[in-house]
mmCIF file of C-alpha atoms in Angstrom:
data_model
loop_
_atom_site.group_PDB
_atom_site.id
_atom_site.type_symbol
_atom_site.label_atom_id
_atom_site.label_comp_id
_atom_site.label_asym_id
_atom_site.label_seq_id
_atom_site.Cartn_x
_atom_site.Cartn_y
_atom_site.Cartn_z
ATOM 1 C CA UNK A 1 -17.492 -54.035 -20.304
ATOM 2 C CA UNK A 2 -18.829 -52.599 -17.240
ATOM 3 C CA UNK A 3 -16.133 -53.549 -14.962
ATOM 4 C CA UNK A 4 -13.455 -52.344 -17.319
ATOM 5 C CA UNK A 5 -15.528 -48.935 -17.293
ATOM 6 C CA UNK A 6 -15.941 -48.730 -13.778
ATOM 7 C CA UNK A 7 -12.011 -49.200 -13.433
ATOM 8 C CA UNK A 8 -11.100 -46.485 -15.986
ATOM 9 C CA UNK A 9 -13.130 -44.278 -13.981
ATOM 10 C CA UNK A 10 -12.031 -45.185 -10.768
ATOM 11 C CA UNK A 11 -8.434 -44.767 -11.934
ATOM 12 C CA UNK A 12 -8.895 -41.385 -13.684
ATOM 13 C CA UNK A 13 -10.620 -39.788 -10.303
ATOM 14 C CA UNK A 14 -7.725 -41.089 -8.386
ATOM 15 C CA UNK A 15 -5.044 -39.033 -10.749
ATOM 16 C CA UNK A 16 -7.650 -36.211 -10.127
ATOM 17 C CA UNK A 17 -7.703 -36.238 -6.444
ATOM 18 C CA UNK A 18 -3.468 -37.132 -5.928
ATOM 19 C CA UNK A 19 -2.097 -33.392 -4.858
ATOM 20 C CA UNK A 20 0.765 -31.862 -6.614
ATOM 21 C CA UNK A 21 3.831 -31.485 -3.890
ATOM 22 C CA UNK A 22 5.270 -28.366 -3.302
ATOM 23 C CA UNK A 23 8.991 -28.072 -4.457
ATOM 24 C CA UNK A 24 11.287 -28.104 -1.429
ATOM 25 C CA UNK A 25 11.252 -24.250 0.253
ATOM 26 C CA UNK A 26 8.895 -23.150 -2.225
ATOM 27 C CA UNK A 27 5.360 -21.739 -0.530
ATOM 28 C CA UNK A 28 2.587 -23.743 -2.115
ATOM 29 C CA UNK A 29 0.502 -20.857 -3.301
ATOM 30 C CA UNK A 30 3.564 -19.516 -5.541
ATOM 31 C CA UNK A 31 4.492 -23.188 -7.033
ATOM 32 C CA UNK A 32 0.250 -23.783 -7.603
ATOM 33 C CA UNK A 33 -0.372 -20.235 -8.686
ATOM 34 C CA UNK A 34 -4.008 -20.259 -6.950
ATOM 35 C CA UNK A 35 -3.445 -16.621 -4.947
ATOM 36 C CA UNK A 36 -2.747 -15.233 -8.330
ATOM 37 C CA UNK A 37 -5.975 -16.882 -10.091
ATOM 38 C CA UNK A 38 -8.089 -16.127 -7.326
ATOM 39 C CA UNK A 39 -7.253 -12.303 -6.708
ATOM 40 C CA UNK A 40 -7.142 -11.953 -10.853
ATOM 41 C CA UNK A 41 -10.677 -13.576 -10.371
ATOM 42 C CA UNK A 42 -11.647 -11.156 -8.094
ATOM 43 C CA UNK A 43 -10.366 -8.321 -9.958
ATOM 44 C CA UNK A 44 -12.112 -9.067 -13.274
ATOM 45 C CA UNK A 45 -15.273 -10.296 -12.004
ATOM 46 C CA UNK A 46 -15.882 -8.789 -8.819
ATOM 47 C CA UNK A 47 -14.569 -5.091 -10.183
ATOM 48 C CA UNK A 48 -14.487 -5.924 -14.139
ATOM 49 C CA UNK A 49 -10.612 -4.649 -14.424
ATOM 50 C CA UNK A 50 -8.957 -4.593 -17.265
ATOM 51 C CA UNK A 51 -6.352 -3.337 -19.417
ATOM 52 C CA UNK A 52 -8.159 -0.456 -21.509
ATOM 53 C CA UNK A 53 -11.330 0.957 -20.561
ATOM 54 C CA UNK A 54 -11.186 0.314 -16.970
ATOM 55 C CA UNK A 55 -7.347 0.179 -15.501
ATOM 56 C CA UNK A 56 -7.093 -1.059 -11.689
ATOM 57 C CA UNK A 57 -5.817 1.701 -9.100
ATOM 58 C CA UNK A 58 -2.979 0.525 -7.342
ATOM 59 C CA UNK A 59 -2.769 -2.817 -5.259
ATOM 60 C CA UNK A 60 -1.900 -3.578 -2.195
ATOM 61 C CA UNK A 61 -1.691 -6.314 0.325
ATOM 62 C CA UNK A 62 -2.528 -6.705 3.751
ATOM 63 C CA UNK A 63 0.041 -7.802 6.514
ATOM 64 C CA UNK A 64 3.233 -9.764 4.953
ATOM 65 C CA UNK A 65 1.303 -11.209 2.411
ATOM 66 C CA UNK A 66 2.630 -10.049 -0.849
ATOM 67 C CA UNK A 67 2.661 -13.065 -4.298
ATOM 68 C CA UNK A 68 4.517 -12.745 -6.908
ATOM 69 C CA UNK A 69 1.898 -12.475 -10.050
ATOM 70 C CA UNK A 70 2.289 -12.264 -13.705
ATOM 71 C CA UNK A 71 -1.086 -10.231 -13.990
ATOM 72 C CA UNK A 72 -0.281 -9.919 -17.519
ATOM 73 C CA UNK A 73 -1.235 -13.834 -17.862
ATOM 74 C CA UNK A 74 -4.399 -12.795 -16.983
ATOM 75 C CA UNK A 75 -4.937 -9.391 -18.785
ATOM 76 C CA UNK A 76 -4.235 -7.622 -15.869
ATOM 77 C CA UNK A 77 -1.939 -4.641 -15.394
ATOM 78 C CA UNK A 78 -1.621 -3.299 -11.783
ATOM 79 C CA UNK A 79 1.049 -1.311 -9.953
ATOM 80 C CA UNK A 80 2.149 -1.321 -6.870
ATOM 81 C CA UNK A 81 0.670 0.923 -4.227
ATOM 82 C CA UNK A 82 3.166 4.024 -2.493
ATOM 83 C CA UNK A 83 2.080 4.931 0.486
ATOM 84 C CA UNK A 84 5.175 7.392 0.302
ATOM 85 C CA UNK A 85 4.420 8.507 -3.454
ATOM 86 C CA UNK A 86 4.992 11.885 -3.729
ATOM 87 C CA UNK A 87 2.353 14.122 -5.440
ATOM 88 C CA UNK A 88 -1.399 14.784 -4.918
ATOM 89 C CA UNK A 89 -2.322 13.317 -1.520
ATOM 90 C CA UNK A 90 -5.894 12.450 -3.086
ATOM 91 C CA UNK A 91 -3.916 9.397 -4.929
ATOM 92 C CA UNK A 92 -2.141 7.808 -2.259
ATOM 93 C CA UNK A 93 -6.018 6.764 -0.842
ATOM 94 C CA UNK A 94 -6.479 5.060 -4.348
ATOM 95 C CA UNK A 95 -5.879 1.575 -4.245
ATOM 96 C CA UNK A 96 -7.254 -1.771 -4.065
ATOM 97 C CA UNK A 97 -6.169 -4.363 -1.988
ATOM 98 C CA UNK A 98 -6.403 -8.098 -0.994
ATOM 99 C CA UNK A 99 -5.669 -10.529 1.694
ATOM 100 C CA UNK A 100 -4.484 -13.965 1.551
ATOM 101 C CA UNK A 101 -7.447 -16.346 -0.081
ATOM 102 C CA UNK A 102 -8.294 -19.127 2.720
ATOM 103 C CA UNK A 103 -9.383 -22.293 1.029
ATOM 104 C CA UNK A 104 -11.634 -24.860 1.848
ATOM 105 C CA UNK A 105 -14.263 -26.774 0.366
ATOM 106 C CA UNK A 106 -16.433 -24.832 -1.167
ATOM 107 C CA UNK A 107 -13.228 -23.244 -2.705
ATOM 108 C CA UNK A 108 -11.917 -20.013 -1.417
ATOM 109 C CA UNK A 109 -12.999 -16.318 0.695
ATOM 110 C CA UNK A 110 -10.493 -13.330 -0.195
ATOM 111 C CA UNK A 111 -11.098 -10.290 1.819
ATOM 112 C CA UNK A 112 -10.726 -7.206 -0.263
ATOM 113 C CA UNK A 113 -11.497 -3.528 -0.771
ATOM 114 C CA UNK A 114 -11.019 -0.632 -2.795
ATOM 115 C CA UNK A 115 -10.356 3.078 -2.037
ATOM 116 C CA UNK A 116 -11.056 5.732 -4.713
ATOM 117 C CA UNK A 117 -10.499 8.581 -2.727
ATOM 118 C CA UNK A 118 -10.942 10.128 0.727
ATOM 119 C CA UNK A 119 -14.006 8.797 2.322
ATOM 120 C CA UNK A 120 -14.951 6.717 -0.480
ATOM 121 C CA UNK A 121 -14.267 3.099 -0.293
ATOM 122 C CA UNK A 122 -15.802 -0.193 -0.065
ATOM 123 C CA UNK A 123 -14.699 -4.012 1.823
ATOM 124 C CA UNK A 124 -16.141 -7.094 0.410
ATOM 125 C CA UNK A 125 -15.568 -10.657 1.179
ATOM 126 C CA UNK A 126 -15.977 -12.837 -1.927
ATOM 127 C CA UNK A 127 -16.483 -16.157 -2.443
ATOM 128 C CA UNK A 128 -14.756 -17.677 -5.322
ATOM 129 C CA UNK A 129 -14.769 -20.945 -6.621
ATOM 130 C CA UNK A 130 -12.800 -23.784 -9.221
ATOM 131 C CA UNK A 131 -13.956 -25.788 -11.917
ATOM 132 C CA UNK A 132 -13.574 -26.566 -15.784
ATOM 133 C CA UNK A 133 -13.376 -22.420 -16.217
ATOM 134 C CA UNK A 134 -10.631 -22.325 -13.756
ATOM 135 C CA UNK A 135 -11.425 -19.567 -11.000
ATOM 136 C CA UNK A 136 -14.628 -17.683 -11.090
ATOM 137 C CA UNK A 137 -16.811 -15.057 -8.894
ATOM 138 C CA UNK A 138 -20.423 -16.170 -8.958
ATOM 139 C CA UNK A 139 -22.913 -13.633 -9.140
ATOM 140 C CA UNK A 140 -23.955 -12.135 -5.457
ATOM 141 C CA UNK A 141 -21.151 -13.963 -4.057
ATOM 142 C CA UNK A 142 -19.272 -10.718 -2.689
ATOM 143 C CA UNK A 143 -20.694 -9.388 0.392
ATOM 144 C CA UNK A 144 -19.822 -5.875 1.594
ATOM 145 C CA UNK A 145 -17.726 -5.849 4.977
ATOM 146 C CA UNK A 146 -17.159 -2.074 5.351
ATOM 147 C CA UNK A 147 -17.901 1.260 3.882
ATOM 148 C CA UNK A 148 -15.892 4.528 4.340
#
């Protein structure tokens, strides 16, 4: 019995570990859809967005980073950020933004930060990482990185 255990085991770990392949000319974070779980992570956790009582500003990215997300799939509705929006001034410093997530090991690091206004903002770094919930923020796992 033991053997036939230890080989159901052994063969179920191996499906586990075998990665998915990227489609042909499609980037692996848009065919895996990690970016978008680990930002929406981020967004929830880190700054407890939502749709009602407490509605993200507008996102950006940094550099040419810039994945295509159905934040509806994970009751999220952001827009996109206008630097050229015409208007108040005061709300073209609102936003929040994010960089690409770097993986490794211990899961992934997103660099982010927020701007509510002039002179009042806030960079973190946060450390999220995968398991049977999908992608979570553990508590104290965001570390500031700059303060305007």
């Amino acid at each position: 019995m033991r053997p036939v255990l230890a080989l159901i085991a052994a063969a179920l770990l191996t499906g586990c570990a075998t990665p998915m392949e990227p489609a042909p000319g499609v980037p692996q974070t848009a065919q895996n859809g990690d970016d978008c779980a680990v930002i929406a992570a981020v967004a929830k956790e880190h700054y407890r967005f939502n749709t009602t009582d407490n509605r993200p500003p507008p996102i950006r990215f940094e550099s040419d980073y810039a994945p295509r997300c159905d934040w509806s799939r994970y009751g999220l509705a952001f827009e996109a950020w206008d630097p050229d929006a015409t208007g108040d001034p005061r709300q073209r410093v609102r936003w929040v933004s994010f960089a690409r997530p770097v993986y490794d090991g211990g899961g992934a690091l997103v660099a982010t930060g927020i701007m509510h206004g002039p002179l009042a903002g806030m960079g973190y770094e946060c450390r999220v990482i995968s398991g049977f919930a999908g992608w979570t923020v553990p508590e104290g796992s965001c570390r500031n990185t700059w303060v305007s």
